[in-house]
Coordinates of C-alpha atoms and ligand atoms in Angstrom, one line a residue:
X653 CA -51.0 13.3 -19.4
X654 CA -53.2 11.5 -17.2
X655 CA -51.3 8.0 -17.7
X656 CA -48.3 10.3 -17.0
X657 CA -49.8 11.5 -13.6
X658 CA -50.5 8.0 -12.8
X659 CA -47.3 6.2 -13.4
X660 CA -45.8 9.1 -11.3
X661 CA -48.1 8.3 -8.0
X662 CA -47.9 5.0 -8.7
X663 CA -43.8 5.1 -8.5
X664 CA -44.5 7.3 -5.8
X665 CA -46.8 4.9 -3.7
X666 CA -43.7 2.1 -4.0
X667 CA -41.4 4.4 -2.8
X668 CA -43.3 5.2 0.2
X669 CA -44.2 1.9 1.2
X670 CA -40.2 0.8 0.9
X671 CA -39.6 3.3 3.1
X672 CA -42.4 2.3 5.9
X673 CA -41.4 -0.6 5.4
X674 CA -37.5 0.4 6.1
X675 CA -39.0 2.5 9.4
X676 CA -40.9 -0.9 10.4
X677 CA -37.2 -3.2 9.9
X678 CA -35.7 -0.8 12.1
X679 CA -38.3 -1.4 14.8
X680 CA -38.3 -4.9 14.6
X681 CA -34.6 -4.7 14.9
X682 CA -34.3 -2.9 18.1
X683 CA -37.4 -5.5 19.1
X684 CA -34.9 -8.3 18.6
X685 CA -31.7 -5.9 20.4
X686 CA -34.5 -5.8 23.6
X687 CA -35.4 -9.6 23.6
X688 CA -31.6 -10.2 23.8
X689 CA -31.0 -7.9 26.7
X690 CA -33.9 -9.2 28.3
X691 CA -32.3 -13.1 27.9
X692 CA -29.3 -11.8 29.6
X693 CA -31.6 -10.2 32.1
X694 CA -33.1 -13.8 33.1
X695 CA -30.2 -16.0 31.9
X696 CA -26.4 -14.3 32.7
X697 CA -26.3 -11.0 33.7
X698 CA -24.4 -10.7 37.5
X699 CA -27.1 -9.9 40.5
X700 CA -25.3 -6.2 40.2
X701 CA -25.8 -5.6 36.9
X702 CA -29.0 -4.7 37.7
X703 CA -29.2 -0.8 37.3
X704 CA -26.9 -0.9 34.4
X705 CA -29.8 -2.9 33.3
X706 CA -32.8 -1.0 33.9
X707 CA -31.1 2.1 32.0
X708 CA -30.5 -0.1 28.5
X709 CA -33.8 -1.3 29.2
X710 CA -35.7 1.6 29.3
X711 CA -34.1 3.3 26.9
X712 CA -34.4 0.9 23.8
X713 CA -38.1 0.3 25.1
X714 CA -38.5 4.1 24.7
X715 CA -36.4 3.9 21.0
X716 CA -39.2 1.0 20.3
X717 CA -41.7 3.4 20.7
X718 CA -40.7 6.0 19.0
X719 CA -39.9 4.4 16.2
X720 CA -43.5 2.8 15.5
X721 CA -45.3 6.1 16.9
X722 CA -43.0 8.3 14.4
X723 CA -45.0 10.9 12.7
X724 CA -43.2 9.6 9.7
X725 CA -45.3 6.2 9.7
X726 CA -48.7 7.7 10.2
X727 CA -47.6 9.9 7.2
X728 CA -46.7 7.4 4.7
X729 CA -49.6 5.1 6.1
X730 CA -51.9 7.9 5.0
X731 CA -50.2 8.2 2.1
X732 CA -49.9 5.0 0.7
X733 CA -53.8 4.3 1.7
X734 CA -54.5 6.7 -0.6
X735 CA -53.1 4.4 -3.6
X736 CA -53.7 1.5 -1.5
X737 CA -55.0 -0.4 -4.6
X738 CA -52.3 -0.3 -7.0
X739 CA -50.6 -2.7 -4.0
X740 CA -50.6 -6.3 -4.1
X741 CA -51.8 -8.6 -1.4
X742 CA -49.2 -9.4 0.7
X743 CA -48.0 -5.4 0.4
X744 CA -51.8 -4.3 1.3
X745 CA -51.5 -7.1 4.6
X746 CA -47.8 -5.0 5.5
X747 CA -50.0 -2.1 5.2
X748 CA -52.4 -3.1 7.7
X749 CA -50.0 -4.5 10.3
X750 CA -48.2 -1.2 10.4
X751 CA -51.4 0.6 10.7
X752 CA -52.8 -2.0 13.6
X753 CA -49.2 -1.5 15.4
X754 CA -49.4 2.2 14.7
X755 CA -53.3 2.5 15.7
X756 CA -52.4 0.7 19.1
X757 CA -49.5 2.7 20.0
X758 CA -49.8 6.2 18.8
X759 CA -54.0 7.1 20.2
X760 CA -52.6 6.5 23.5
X761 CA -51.8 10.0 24.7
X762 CA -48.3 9.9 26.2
X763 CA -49.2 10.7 29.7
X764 CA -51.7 7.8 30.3
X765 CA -48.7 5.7 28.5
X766 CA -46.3 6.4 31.1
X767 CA -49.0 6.4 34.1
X768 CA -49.4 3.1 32.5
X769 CA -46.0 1.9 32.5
X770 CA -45.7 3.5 36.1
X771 CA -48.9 1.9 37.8
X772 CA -47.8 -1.7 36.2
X773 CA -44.8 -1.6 37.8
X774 CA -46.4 -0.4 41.3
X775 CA -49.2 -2.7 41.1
X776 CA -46.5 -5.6 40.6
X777 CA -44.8 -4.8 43.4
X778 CA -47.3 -4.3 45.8
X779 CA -48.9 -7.6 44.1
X780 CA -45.3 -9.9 45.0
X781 CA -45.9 -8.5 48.7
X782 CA -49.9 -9.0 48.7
X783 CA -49.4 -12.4 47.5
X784 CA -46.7 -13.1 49.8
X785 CA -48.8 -11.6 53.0
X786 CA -52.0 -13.3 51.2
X787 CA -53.6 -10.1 51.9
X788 CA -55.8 -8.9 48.8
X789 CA -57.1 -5.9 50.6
X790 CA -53.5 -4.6 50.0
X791 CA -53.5 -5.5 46.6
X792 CA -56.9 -4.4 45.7
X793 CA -56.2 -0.2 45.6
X794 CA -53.3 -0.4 42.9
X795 CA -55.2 -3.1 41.2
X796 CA -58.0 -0.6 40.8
X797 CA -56.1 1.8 39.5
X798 CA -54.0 -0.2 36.7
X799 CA -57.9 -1.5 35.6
X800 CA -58.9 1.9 35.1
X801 CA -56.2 3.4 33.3
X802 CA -56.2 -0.4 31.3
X803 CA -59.9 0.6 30.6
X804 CA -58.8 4.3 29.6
X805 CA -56.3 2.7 27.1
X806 CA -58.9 0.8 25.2
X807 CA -61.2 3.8 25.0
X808 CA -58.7 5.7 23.7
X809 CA -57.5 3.0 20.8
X810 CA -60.9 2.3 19.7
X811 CA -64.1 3.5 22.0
X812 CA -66.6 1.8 20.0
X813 CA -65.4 -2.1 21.0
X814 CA -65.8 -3.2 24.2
X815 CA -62.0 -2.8 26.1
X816 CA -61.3 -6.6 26.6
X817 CA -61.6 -7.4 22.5
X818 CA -59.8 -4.3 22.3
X819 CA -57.1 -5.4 25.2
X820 CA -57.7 -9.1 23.7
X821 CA -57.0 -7.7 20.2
X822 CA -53.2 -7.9 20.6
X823 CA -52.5 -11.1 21.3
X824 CA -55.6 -12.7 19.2
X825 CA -56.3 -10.3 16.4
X826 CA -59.6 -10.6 15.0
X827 CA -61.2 -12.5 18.1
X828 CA -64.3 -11.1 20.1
X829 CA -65.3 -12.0 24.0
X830 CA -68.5 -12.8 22.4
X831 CA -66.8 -15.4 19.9
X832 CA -64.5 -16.8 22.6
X833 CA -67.6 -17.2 25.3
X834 CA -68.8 -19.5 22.6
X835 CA -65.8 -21.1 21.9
X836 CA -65.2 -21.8 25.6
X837 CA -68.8 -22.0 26.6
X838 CA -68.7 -25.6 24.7
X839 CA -65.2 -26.1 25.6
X840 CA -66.5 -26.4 29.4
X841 CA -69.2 -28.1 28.3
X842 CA -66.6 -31.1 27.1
X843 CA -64.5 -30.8 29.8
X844 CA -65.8 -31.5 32.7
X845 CA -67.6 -34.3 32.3
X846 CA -64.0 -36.0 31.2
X847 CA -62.2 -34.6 34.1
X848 CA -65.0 -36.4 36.2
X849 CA -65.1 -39.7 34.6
X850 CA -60.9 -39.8 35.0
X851 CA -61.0 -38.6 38.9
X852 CA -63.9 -40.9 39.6
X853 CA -62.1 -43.8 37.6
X854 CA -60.4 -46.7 40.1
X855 CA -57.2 -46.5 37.8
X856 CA -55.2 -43.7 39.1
X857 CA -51.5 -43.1 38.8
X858 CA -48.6 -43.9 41.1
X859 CA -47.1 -40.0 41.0
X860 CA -44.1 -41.3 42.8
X861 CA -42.5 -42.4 40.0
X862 CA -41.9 -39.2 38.7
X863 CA -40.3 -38.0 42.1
X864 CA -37.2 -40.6 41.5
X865 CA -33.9 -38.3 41.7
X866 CA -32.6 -37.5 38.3
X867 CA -29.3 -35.9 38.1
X868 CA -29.3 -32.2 36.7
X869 CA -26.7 -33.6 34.1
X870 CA -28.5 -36.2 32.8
X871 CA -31.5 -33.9 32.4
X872 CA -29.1 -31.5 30.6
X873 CA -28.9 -34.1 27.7
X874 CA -32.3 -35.0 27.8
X875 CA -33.3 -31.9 27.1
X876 CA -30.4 -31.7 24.2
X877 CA -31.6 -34.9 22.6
X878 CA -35.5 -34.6 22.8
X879 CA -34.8 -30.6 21.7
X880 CA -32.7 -32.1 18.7
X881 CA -35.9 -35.0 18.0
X882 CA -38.6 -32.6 17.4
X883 CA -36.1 -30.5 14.9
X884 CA -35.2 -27.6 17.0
X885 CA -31.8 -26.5 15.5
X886 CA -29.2 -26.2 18.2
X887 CA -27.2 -24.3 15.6
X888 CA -29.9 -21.4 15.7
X889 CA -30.7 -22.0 19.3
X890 CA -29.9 -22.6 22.6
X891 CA -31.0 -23.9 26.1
X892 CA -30.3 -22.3 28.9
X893 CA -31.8 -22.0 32.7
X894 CA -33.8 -19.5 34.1
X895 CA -36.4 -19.5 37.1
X896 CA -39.8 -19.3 34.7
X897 CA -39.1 -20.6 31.3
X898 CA -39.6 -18.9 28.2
X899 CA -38.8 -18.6 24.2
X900 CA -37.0 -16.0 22.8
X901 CA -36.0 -14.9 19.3
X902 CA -36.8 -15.7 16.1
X903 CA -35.4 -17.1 12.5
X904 CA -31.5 -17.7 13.3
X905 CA -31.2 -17.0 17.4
X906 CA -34.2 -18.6 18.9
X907 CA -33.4 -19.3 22.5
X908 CA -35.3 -21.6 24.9
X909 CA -34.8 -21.7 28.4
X910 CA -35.8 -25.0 30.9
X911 CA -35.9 -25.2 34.8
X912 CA -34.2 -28.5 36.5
X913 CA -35.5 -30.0 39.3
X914 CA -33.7 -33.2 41.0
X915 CA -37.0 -35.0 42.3
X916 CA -39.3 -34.5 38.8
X917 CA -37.5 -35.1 35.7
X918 CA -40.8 -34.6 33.6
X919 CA -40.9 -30.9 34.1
X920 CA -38.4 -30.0 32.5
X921 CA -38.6 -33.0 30.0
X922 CA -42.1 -31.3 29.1
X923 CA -40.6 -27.4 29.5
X924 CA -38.6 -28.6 26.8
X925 CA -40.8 -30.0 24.3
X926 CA -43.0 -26.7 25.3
X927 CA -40.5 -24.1 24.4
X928 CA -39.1 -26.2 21.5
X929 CA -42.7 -26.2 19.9
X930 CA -42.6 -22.5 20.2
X931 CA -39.3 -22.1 19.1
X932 CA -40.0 -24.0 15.9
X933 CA -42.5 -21.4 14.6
X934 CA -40.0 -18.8 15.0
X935 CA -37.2 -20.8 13.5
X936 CA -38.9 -21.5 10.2
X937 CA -41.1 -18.8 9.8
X938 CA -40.9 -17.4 6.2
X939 CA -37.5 -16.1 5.3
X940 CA -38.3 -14.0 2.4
X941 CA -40.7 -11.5 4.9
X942 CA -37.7 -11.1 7.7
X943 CA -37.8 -8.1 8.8
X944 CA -41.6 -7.5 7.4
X945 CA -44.9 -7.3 9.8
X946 CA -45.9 -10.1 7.6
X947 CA -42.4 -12.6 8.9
X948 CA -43.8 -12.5 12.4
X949 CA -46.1 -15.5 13.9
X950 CA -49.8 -15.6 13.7
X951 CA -51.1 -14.8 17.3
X952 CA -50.6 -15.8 20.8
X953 CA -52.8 -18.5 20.3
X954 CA -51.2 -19.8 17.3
X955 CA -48.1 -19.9 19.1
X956 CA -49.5 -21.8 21.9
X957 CA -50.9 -24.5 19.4
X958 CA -47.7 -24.9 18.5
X959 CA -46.1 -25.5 21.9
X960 CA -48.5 -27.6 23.1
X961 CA -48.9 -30.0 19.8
X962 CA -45.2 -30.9 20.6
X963 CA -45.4 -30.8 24.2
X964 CA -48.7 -33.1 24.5
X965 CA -49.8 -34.2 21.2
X966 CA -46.5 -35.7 20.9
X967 CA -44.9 -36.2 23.9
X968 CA -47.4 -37.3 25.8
X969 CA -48.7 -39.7 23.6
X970 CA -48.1 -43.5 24.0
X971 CA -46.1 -43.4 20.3
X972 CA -44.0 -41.5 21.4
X973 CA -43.0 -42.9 24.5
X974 CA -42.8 -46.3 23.0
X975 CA -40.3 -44.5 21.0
X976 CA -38.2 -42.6 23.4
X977 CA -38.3 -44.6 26.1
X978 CA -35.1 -46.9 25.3
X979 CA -32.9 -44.0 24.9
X980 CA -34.2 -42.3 28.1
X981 CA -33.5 -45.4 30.0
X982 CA -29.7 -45.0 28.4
X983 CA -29.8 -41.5 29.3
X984 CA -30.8 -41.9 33.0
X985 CA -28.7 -45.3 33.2
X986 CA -31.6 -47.4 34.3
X987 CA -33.4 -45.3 36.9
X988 CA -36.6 -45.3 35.6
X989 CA -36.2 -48.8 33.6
X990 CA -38.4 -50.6 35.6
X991 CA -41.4 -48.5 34.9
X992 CA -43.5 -50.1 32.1
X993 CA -45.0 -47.9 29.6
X994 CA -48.4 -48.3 30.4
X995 CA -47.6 -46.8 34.0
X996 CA -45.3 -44.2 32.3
X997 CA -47.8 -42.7 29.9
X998 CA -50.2 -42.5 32.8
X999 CA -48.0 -40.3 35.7
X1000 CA -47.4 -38.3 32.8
X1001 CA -51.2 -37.4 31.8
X1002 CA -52.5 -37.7 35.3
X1003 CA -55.6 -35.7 35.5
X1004 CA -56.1 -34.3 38.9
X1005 CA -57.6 -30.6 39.3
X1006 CA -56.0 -28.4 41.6
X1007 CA -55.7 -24.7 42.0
X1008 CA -52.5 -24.1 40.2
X1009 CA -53.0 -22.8 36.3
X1010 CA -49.3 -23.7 35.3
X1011 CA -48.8 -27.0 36.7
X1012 CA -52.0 -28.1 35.3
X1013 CA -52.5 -30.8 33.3
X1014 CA -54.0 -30.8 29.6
X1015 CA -57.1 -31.5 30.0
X1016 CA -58.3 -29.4 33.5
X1017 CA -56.2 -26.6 32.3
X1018 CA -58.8 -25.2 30.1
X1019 CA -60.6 -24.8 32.9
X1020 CA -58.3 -22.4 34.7
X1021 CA -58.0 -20.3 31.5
X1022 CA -62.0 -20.1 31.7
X1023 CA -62.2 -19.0 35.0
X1024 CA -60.1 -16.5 34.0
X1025 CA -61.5 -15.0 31.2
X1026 CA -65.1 -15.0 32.7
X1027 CA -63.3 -13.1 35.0
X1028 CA -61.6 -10.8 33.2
X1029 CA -64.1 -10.2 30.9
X1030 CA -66.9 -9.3 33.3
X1031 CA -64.7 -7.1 35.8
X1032 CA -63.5 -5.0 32.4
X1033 CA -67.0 -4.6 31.6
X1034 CA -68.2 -3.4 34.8
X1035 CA -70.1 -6.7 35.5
X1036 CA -68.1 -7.6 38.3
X1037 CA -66.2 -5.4 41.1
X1038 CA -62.5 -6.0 42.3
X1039 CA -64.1 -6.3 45.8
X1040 CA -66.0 -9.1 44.8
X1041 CA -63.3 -11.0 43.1
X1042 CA -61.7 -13.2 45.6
X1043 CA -65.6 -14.5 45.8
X1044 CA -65.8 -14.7 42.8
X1045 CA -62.7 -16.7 41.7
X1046 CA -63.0 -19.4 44.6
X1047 CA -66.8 -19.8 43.5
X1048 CA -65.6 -20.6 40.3
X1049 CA -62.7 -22.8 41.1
X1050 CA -65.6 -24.5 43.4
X1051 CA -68.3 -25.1 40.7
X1052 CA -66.0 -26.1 37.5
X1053 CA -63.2 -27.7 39.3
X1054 CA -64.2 -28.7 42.6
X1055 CA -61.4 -26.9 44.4
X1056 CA -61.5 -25.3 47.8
X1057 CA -59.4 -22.1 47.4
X1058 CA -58.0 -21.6 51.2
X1059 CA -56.9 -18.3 50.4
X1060 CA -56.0 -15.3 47.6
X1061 CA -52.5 -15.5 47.1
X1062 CA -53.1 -19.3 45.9
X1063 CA -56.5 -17.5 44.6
X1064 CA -57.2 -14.6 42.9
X1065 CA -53.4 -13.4 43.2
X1066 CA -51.6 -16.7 41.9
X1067 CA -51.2 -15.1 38.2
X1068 CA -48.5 -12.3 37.1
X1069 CA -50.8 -11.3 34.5
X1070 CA -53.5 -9.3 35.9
X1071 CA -50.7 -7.2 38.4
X1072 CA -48.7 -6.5 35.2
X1073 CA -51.8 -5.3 33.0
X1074 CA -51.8 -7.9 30.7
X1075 CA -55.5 -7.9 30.0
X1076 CA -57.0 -10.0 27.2
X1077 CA -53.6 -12.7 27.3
X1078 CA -55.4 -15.6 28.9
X1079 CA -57.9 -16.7 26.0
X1080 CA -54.3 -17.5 24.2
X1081 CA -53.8 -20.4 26.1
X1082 CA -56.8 -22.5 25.9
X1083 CA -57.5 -21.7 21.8
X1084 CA -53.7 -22.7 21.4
X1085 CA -55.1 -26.1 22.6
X1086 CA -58.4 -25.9 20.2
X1087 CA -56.4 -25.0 17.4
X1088 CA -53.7 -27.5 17.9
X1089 CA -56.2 -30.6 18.2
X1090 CA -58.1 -29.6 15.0
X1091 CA -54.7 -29.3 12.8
X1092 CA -54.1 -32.9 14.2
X1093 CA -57.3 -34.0 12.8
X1094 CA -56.6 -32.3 9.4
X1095 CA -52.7 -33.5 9.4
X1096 CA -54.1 -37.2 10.4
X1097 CA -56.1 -36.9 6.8
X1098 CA -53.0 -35.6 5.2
X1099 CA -50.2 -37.7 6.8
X1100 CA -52.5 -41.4 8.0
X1101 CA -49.4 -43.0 9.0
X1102 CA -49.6 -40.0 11.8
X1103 CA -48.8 -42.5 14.8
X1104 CA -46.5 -44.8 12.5
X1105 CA -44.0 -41.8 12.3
X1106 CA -44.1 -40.6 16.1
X1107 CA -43.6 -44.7 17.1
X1108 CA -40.4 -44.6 14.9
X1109 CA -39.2 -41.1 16.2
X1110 CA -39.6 -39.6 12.2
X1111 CA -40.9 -37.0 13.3
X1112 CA -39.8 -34.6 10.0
X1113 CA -43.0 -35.1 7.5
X1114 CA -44.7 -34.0 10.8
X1115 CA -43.1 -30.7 11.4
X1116 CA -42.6 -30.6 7.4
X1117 CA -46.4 -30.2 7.7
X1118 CA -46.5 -27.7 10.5
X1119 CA -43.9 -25.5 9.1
X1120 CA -45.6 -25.2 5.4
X1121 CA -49.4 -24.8 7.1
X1122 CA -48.6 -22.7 10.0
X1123 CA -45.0 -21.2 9.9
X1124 CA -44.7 -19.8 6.7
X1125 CA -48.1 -18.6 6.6
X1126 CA -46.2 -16.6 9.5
X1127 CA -48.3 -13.4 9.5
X1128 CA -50.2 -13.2 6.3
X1129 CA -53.6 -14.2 8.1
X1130 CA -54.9 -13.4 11.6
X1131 CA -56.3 -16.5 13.8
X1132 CA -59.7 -17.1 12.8
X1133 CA -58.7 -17.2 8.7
X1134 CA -55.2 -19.0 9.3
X1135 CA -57.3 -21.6 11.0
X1136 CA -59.8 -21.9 8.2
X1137 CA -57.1 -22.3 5.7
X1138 CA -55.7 -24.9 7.6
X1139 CA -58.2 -27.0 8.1
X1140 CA -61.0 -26.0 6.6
X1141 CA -63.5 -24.6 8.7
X1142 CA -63.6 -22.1 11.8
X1143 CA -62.3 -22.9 15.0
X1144 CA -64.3 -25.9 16.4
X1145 CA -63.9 -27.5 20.0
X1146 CA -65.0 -30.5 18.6
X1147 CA -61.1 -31.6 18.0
X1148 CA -60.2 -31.5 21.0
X1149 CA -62.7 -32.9 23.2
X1150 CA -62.6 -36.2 20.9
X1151 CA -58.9 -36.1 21.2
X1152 CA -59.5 -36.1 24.8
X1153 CA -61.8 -38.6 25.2
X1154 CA -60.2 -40.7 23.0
X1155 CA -57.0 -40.3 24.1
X1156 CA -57.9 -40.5 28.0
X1157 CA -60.6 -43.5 27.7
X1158 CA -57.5 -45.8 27.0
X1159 CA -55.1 -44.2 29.4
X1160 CA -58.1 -44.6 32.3
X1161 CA -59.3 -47.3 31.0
X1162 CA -62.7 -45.6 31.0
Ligands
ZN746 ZN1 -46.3 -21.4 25.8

């Protein structure tokens, strides 16, 4: 009788995680229905298309949320839990990815979620005229307010953390400001001394190479060919052009977009690559958990190791140009043909610290993120005040990069992040770079003809690598354990400060 009662739960507990798991397909679903809308948005959609817009927009964002704050879920989630064991492994991780969604969505009463949604949409307005005017003081008020009701928010999803790991939490699961102060701490502590030994190095760049004109068409194929070379399939993709670049999409319609400009061929030669490396996570993430919490990438971070291991692991590196550098000279019909490869691969890994985070290059852009998240991290934990920010920020910019900041709206304003509430996003960026340079150390030990391949443009066993390590793990493991199943051990900076060093003592001839 009691085996009886048993097998019946048990049947019971599979029922009711096929249908969570049937509520969760629908959400991802209209996720994907909202991406597309949103490509139109930045991609096609006429100027007066607008309102039209905003309606579809704000009602599939408010189908999105009630679907993964449906009573239904937190039923079954309770449910299930209570049989949790009679799951397997990869059904108990589904579990908790629905319940961390869930968790993150549904404590937040609905009126602070809507004051939310209303206050980030205030402070970003007032932000694009404050930064315009360069006037913080204007800024400053709604910035106070989206901060506190941020702070509310992490309260109410879990008060016993402190708000930035909870803030942090969905974009780098599993990752404490106390772990990434370390991370970044030594990260700093490798950095600077490079950035100083290639700024005080005799051998500097001409830069006016890359300001040649270089026809929109031309970069058009570029783009189509060096998109093609690091396996992005154009027959599950596409490139288009939009004003800030971005990925979209994932397993069959991942979109990338690029920006052209006339006089500087490499940005969008390196937009490319970027987006591509993103775009290949999404494109070969595991097809037997589509539609699952586990088919979904890693983290924010993970994703940025990706796009920056083919935008500068690869194409930044001397192999690769050696490589490419025939076809591009087909491509461009001579242009750039007299510029020899050593001269090349230096414009295009120029170090030179300035105050702009995106047009940074590799190695002082670490820097930027970790002004940030000292930042962010001190201001969310009372630390700091928004009055003293703008102090606070060019001090910073002063000491680590030795940059005047002249005033806010190239200062403390330059970002869209903080205005739109995105608290906890910047880590992302720099552990992207940390994670990427320590795979390439463990794919060098797997694959030791690494730079042979890249030289003769095979760059397949590469990716083949990537894809069975990193995308179709997909989302069975958060950061810190996806990285020590990689490679071995826990994130370690080491990686990528000998990359640097190695890498930029021959370009500088230090
Ligand atoms: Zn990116």
């Amino acid at each position: 009788m009691k085996e009886f009662t048993g097998l019946v739960f048990k049947m019971d507990t599979k029922e009711n995680y096929k249908a969570l798991l049937k509520e969760f397909s629908d959400y991802i679903i209209l996720d994907q229905i909202e991406s597309l809308i949103n490509w139109d948005f930045e991609t096609y959609m006429p100027p007066e298309g607008v309102m039209q817009r905003s309606k579809q927009l704000s009602m599939i964002a408010a189908l999105i949320h009630e679907k993964i704050t449906n009573p239904k879920v937190g039923e079954l989630l309770k449910k299930i839990k209570e049989d949790l064991e009679s799951l397997g492994e990869i059904e108990k991780r589904n579990i908790f990815l629905i319940e961390r969604k869930y968790n993150q969505k549904v404590k937040i009463p609905i009126e602070l979620a809507g004051e939310l949604a209303k206050q980030k949409a205030i402070s970003t307005q007032t932000w694009k005229k404050a930064k315009k005017e360069k006037n913080y003081a204007l800024f400053k008020p709604e910035f106070d307010k989206l901060l506190e009701l941020s702070k509310k928010k992490a309260n109410y999803i879990d008060p016993n953390k402190e708000p930035f790991d909870v803030l942090m939490d969905e974009f780098e699961p599993n990752m404490t400001s106390i772990m990434v102060t370390r991370i970044f701490d030594e990260l700093k502590k490798g950095l600077i001394p490079i950035i100083k030994k290639c700024t005080n190095s005799p051998n500097q760049p001409d830069s006016s190479l890359l300001k040649r004109n270089c026809p929109i068409d031309m970069q058009r194929k570029i783009s189509e060919d060096i998109s093609q070379l690091v396996n992005y399939d154009l027959e599950r993709g596409r490139i288009d052009e939009t004003e800030h670049p971005f990925t979209t999409g994932y397993y069959d319609d991942v979109r990338i977009t690029t920006h052209y400009f006339e006089n500087d061929f490499s940005d969008s030669f390196y937009t490319v690559l970027h987006e591509a490396g993103h775009a290949l996570y999404e494109q070969n993430l595991s097809r037997e958990y589509m539609y699952q919490p586990i088919g979904w990438f890693s983290s924010y971070g993970i994703h940025e190791s990706q796009s920056r291991f083919i935008e500068n692991i690869i194409g930044r590196s001397r192999e690769f140009w050696e490589f490419y550098k025939p076809k591009f000279d087909e491509i461009t019909q001579g242009k750039f043909s007299d510029i020899d490869l050593d001269s090349l691969i230096h414009v295009v890994n120029e170090v030179k610290p300035s105050k702009i985070r995106i047009t940074a290059d590799e190695v002082t852009y670490g820097l930027h993120i970790i002004i940030r998240f000292e930042i962010e991290r001190d201001l969310l934990a009372g630390k700091i005040t928004t009055e003293e920010l703008p102090e606070v920020w060019n001090a910073k910019y002063k000491d680590y990069l030795g940059v005047v900041i002249e005033d806010d709206a190239e200062g403390v304003m330059q970002d869209t992040h903080w205005p739109s509430g995105l608290f906890g996003y910047f880590p992302s960026y720099a552990l992207g770079n940390c994670y990427g340079a320590q795979m390439l150390a463990k794919m060098v030990e797997d694959i030791p003809n690494f730079k042979e391949l890249v030289r003769n443009g095979d760059l397949k066993p590469i990716i083949n690598w990537m894809t069975e390590k990193v995308h179709k793990a997909s989302n069975l493991y958060d950061p810190p354990d996806l990285i020590k199943r990689i490679t071995g051990e826990e994130i370690n900076v080491k990686y990528f400060i000998q990359y640097l060093e190695e890498k930029y003592s021959k370009i500088y001839g230090l």
